[in-house]
PDB file of C-alpha atoms in Angstrom:
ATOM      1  CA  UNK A   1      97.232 208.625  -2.080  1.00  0.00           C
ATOM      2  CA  UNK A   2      96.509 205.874  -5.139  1.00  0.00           C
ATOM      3  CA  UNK A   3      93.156 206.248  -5.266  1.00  0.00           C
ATOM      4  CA  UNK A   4      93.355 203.459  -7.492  1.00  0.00           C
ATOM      5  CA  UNK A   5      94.458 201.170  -4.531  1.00  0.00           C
ATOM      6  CA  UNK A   6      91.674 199.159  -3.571  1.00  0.00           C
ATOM      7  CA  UNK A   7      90.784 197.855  -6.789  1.00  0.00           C
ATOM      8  CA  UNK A   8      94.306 197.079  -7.534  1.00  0.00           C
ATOM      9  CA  UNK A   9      94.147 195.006  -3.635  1.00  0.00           C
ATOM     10  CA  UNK A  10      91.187 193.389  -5.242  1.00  0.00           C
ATOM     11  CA  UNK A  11      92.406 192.462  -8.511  1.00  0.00           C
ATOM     12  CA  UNK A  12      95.239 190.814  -7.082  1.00  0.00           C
ATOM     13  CA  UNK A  13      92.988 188.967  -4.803  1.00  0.00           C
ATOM     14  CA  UNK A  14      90.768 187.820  -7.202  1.00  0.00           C
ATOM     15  CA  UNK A  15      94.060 185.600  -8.885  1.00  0.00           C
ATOM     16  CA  UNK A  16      94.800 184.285  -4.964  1.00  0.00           C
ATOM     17  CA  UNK A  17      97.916 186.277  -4.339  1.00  0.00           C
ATOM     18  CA  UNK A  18      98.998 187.527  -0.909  1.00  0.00           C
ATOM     19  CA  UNK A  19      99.095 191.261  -0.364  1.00  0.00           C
ATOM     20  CA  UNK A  20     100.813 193.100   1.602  1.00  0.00           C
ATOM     21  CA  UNK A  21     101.181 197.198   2.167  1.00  0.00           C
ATOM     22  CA  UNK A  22     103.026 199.575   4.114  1.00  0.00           C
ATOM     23  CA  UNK A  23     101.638 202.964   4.867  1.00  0.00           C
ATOM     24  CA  UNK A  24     102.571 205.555   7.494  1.00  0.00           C
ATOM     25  CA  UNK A  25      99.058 205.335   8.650  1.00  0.00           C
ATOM     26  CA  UNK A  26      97.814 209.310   7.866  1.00  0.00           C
ATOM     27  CA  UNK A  27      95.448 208.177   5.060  1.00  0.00           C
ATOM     28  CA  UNK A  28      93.193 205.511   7.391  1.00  0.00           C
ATOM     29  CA  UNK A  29      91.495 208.211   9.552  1.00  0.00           C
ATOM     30  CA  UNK A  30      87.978 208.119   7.205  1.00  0.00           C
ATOM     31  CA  UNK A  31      85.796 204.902   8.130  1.00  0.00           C
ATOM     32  CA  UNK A  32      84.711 204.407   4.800  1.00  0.00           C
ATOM     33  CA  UNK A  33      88.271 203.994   3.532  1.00  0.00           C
ATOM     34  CA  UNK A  34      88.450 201.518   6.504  1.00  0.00           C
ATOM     35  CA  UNK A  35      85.607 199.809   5.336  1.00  0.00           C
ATOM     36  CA  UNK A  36      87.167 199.854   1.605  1.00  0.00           C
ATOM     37  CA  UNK A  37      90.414 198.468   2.471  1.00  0.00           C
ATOM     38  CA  UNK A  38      88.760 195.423   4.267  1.00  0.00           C
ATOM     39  CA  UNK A  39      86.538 194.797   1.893  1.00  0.00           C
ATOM     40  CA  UNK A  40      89.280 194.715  -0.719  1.00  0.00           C
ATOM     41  CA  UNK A  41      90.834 191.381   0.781  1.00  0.00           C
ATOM     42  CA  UNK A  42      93.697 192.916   1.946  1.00  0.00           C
ATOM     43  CA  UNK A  43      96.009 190.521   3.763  1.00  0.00           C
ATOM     44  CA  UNK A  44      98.213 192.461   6.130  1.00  0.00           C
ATOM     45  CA  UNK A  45      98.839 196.454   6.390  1.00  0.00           C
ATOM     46  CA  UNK A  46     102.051 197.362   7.972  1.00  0.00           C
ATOM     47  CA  UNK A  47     102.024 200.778   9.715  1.00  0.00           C
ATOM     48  CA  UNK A  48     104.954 202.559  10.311  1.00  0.00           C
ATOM     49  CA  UNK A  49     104.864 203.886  13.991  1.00  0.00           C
ATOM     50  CA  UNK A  50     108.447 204.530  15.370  1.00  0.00           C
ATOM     51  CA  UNK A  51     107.900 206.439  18.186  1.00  0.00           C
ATOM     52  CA  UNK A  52     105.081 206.718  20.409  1.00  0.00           C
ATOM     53  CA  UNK A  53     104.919 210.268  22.066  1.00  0.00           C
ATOM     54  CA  UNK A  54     104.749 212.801  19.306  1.00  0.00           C
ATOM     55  CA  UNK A  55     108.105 214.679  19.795  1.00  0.00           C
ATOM     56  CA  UNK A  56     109.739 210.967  19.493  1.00  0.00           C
ATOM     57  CA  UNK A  57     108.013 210.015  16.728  1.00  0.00           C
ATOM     58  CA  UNK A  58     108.779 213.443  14.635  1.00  0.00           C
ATOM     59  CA  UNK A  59     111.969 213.022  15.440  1.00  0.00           C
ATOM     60  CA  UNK A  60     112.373 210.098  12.323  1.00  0.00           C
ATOM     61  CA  UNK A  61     108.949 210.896  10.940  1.00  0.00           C
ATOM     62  CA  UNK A  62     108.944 214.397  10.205  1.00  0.00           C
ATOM     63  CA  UNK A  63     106.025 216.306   9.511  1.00  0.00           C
ATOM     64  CA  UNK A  64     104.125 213.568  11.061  1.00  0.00           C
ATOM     65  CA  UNK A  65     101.595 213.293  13.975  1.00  0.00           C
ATOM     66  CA  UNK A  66     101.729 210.388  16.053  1.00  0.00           C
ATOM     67  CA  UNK A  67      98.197 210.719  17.111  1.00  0.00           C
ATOM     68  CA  UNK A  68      96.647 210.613  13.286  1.00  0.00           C
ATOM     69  CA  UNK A  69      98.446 207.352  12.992  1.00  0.00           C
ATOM     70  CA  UNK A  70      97.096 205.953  16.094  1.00  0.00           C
ATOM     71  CA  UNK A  71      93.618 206.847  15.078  1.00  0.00           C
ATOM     72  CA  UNK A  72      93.715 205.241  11.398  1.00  0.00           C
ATOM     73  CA  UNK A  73      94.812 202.353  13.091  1.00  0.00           C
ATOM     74  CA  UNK A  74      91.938 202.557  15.525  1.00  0.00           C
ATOM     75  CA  UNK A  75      89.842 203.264  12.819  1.00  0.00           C
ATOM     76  CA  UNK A  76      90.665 200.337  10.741  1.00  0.00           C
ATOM     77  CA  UNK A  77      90.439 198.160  13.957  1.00  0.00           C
ATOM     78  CA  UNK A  78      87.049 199.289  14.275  1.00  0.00           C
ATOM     79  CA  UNK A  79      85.968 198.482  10.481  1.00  0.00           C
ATOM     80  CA  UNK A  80      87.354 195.504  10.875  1.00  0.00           C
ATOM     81  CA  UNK A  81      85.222 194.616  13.692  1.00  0.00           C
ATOM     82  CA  UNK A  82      81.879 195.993  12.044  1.00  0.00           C
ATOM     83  CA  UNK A  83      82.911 193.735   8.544  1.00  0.00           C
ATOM     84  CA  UNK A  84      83.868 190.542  11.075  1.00  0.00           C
ATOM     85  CA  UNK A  85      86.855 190.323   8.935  1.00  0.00           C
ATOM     86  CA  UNK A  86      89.998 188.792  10.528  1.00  0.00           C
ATOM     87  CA  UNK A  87      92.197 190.766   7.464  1.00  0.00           C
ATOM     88  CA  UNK A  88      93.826 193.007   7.240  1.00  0.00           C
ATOM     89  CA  UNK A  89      96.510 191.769   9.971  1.00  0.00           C
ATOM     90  CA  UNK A  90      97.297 194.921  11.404  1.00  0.00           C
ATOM     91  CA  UNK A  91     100.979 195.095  12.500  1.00  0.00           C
ATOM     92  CA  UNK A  92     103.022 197.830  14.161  1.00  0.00           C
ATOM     93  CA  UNK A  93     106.465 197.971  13.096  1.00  0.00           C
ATOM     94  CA  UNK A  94     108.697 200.062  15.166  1.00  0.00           C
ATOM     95  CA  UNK A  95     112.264 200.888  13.895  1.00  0.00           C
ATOM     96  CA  UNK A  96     114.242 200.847  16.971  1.00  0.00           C
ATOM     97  CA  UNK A  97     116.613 204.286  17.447  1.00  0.00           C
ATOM     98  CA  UNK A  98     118.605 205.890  20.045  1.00  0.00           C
ATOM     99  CA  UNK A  99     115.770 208.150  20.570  1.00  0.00           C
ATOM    100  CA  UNK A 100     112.912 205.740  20.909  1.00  0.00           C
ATOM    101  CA  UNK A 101     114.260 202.550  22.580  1.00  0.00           C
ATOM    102  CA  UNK A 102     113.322 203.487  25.968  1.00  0.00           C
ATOM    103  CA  UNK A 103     109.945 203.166  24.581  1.00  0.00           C
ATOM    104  CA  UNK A 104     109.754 199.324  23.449  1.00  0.00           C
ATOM    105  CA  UNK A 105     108.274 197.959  26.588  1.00  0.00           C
ATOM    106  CA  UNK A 106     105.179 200.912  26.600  1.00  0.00           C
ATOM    107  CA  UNK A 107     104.635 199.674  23.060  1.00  0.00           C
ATOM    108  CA  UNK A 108     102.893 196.447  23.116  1.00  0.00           C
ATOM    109  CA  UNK A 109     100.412 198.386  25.230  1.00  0.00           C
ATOM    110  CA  UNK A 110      99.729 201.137  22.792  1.00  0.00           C
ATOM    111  CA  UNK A 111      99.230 198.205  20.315  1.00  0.00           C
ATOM    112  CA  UNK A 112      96.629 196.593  22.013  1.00  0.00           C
ATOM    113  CA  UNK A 113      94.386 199.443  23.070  1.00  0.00           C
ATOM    114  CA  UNK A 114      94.237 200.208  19.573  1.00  0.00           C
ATOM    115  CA  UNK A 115      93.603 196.903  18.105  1.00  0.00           C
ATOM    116  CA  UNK A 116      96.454 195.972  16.321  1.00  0.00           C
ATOM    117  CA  UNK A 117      97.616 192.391  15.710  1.00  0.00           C
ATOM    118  CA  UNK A 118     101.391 192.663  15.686  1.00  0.00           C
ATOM    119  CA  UNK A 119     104.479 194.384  16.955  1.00  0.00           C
ATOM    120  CA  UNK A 120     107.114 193.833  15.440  1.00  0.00           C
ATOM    121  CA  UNK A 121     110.735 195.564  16.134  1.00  0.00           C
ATOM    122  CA  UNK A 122     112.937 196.489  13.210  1.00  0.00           C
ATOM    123  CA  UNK A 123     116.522 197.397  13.518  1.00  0.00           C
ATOM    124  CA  UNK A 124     117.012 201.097  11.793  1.00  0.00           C
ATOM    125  CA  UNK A 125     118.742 201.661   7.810  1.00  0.00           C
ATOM    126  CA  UNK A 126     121.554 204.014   8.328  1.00  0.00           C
ATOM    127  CA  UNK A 127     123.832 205.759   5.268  1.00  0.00           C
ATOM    128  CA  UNK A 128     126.889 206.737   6.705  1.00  0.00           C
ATOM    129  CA  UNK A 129     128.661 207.367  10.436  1.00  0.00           C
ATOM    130  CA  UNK A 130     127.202 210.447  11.287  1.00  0.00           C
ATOM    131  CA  UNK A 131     123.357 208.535  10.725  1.00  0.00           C
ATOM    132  CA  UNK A 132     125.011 206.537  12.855  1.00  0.00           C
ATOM    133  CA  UNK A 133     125.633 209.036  16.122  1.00  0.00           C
ATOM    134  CA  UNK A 134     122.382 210.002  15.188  1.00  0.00           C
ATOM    135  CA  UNK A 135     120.122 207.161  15.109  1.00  0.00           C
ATOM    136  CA  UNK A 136     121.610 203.371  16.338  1.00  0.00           C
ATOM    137  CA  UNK A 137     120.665 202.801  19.329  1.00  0.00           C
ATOM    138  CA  UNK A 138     122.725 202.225  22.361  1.00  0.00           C
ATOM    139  CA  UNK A 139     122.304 198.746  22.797  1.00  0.00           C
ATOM    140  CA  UNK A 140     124.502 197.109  20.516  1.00  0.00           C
ATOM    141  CA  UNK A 141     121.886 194.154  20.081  1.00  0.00           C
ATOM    142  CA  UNK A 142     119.502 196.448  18.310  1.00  0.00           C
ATOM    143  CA  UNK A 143     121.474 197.563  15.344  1.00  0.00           C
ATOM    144  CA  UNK A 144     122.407 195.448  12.386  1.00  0.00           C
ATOM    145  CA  UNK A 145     125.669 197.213  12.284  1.00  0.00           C
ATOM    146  CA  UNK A 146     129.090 196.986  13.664  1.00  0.00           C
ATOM    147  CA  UNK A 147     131.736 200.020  13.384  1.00  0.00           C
ATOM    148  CA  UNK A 148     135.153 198.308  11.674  1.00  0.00           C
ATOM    149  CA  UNK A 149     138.311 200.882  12.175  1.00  0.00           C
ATOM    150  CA  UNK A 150     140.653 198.414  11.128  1.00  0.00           C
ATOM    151  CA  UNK A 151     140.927 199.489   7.586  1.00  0.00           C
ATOM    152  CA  UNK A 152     142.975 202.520   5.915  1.00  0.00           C
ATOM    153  CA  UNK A 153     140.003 204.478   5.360  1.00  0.00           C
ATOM    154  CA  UNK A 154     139.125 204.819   9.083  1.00  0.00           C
ATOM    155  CA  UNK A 155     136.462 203.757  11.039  1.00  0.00           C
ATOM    156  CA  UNK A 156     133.535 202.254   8.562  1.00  0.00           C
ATOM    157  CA  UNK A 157     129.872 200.665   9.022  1.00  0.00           C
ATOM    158  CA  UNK A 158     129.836 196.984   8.921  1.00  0.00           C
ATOM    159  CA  UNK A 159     126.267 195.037   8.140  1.00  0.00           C
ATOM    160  CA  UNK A 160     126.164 192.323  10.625  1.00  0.00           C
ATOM    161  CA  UNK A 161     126.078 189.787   7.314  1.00  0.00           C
ATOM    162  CA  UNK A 162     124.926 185.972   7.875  1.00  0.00           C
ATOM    163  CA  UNK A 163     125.733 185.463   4.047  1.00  0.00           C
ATOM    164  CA  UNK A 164     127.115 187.196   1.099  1.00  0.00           C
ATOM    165  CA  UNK A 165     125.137 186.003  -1.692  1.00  0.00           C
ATOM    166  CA  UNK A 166     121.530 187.504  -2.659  1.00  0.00           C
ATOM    167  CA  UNK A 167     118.458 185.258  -3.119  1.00  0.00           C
ATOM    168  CA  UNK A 168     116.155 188.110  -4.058  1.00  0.00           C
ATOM    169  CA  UNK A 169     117.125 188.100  -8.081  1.00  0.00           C
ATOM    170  CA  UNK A 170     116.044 184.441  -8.168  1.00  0.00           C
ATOM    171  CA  UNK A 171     112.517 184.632  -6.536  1.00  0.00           C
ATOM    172  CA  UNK A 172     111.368 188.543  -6.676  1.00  0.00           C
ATOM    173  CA  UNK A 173     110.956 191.471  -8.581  1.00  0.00           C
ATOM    174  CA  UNK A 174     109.943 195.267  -8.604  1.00  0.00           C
ATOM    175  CA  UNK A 175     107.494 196.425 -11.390  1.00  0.00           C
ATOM    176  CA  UNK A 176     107.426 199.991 -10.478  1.00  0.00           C
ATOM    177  CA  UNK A 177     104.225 202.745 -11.474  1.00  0.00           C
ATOM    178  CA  UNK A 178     105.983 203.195 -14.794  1.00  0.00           C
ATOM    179  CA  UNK A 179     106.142 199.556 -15.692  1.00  0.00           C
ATOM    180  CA  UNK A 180     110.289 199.382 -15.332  1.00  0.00           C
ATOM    181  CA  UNK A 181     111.123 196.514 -13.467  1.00  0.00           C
ATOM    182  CA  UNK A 182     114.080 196.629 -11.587  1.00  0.00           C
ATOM    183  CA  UNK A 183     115.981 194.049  -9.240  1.00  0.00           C
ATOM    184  CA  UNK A 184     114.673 194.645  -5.825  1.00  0.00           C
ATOM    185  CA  UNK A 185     113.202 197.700  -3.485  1.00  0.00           C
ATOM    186  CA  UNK A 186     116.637 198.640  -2.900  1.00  0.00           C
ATOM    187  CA  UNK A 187     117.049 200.344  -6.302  1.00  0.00           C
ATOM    188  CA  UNK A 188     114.822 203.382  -4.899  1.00  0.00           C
ATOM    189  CA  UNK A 189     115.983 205.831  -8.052  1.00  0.00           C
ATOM    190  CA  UNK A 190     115.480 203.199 -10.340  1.00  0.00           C
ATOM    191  CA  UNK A 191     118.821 202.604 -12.010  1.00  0.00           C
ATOM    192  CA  UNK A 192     118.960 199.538 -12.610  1.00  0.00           C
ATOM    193  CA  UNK A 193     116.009 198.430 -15.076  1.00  0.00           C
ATOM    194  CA  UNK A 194     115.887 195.479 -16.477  1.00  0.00           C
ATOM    195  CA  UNK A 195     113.238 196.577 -19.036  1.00  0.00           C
ATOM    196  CA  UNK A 196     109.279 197.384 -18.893  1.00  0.00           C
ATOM    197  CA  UNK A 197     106.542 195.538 -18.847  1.00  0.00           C
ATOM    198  CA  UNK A 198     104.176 198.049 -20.881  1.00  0.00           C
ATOM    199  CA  UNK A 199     106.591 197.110 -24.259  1.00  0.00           C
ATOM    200  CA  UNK A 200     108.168 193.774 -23.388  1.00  0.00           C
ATOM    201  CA  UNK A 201     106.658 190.376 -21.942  1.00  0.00           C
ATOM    202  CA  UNK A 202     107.793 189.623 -18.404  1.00  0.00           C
ATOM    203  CA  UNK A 203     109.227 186.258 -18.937  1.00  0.00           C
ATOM    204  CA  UNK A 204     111.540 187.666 -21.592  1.00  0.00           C
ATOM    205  CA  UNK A 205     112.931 190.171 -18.627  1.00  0.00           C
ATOM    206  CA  UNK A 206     112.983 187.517 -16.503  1.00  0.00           C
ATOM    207  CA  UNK A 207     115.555 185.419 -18.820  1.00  0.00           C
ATOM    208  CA  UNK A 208     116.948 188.606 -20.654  1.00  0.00           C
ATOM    209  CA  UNK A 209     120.578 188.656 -21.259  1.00  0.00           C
ATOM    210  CA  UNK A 210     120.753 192.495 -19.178  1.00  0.00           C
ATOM    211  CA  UNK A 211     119.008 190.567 -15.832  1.00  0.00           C
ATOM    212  CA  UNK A 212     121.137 187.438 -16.568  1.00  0.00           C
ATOM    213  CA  UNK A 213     124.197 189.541 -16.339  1.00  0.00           C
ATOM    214  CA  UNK A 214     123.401 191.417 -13.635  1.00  0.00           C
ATOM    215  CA  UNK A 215     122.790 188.553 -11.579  1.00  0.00           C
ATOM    216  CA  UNK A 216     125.863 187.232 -12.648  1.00  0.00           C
ATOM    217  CA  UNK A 217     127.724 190.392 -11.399  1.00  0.00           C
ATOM    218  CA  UNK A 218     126.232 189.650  -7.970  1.00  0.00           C
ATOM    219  CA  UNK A 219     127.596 185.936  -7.837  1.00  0.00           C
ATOM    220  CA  UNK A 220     130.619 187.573  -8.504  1.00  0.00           C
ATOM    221  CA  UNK A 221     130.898 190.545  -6.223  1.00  0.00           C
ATOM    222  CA  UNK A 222     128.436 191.801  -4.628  1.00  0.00           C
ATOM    223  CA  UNK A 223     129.757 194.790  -3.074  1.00  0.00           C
ATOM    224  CA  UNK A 224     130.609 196.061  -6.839  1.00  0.00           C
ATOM    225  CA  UNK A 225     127.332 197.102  -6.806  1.00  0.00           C
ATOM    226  CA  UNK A 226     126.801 200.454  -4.988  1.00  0.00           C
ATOM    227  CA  UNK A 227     122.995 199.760  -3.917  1.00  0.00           C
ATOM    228  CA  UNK A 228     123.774 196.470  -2.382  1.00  0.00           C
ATOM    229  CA  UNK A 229     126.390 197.913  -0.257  1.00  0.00           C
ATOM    230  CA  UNK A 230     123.530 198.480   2.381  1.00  0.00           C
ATOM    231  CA  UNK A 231     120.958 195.883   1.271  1.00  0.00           C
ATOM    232  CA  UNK A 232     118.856 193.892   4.120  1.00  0.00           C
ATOM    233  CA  UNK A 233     119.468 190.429   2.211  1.00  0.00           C
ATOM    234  CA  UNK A 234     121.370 188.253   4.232  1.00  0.00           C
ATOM    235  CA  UNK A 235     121.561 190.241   7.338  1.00  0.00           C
ATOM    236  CA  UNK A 236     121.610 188.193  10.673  1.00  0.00           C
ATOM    237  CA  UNK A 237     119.243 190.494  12.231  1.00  0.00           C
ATOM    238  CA  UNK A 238     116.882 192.567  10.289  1.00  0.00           C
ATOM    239  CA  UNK A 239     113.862 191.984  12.821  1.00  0.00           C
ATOM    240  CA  UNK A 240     114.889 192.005  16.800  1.00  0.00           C
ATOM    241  CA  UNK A 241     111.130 190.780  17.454  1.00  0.00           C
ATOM    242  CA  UNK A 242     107.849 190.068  15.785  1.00  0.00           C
ATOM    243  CA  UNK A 243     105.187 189.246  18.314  1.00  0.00           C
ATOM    244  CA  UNK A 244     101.232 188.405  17.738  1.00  0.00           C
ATOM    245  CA  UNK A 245      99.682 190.324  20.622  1.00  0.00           C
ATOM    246  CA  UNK A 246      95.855 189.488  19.354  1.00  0.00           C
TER     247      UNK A 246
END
């Protein structure tokens, strides 16, 4: 979709950083933008693949076709081969759902015939109880939720929390396409910016007074803030496996 992606992969290679992309896999079906992404340096390419019979995966993915996303991963696989390039790491991440956990142990399989690296099982982001009945799975050891009903507003989602605080603000950032840089990939409508890198240095974001109080606001509460209500930091289980299969 960016055609402006490999050189960016490059670029960032050139200055020794680690890169790392997600896709849902429907743009890797052409071997010469295989051959492109390898060449680039790229370090590992996470494809979404949470289901793997079509009407299970379009059941989460929808609009999607299971099939095109196996064969960009083939496709990859096989321009990997042809550059004798050990990168990208290819790894299948599978978000694990009441509608697809019967299909964990065919998985690994599917994996291997089409030359990915990985597997790795991620427990599924839900927004309210009715997600819930929808999507957690059944085995209680898959989902990084609990379901309180002790308080007065009824039965409530609970993240299964191994901390409170965040360690995100400290170490990471977001620069997003426009150049506002925001706390973390949580802020998806971009609310929170902390200013933009096409009129202001970084550092001075960095250290500015607005990021300096919003961390502060987190030491202090971090459930005052609405998009860290549901945030992965600090969850005792975000990943129920991650396996190297090759």
């Amino acid at each position: 979709m960016n055609e402006g992606l490999v050189e960016m992969i490059s670029e960032a290679k050139k200055r020794r950083i680690f890169v790392q992309i997600s896709t849902n896999g429907h743009f890797l079906t052409s071997p010469q933008v295989a051959e492109a992404i390898v060449e680039s340096g790229l370090d590992e390419l996470i494809v979404s693949v949470d289901g793997i019979k079509q009407q299970t995966y379009s059941k989460y993915r929808i609009g999607g076709k299971v099939e095109k996303v196996f064969r960009g991963v083939e496709t990859l696989a096989r321009a990997k081969i042809r550059k004798e390039s050990n990168t990208p790491v290819i790894t299948f991440q599978f978000l694990v759902m009441r509608h697809n956990e019967h299909e964990i142990n065919q998985l690994k399989k599917v994996a291997q015939r089409l030359g990915a690296n990985r597997v790795a099982l991620k427990t599924v982001r839900v927004n309210s109880l009715s997600q819930a009945e929808k999507f957690l799975p059944l085995r209680a050891d898959f989902s990084r939720y609990t379901v309180d009903a002790s308080g007065e507003k009824g039965e409530q989602l609970q993240l299964r929390l191994g901390r409170q605080n965040c360690r995100r603000l400290w170490y990471s950032t977001v620069v997003n396409w426009d150049g506002e840089v925001t706390p973390c990939c949580f802020d998806e409508r971009g609310e929170y910016s902390m200013g933009n890198i096409f009129s202001q240095q970084f550092d001075r974001i960095w250290r500015g007074e607005k990021y300096q109080r919003f961390r502060s606001q987190l030491l202090k509460d971090r459930t005052a803030v609405p998009m860290c209500q549901n945030c992965t930091e600090g969850l005792k289980r975000l990943y129920i496996s991650d396996t190297w299969i090759c």
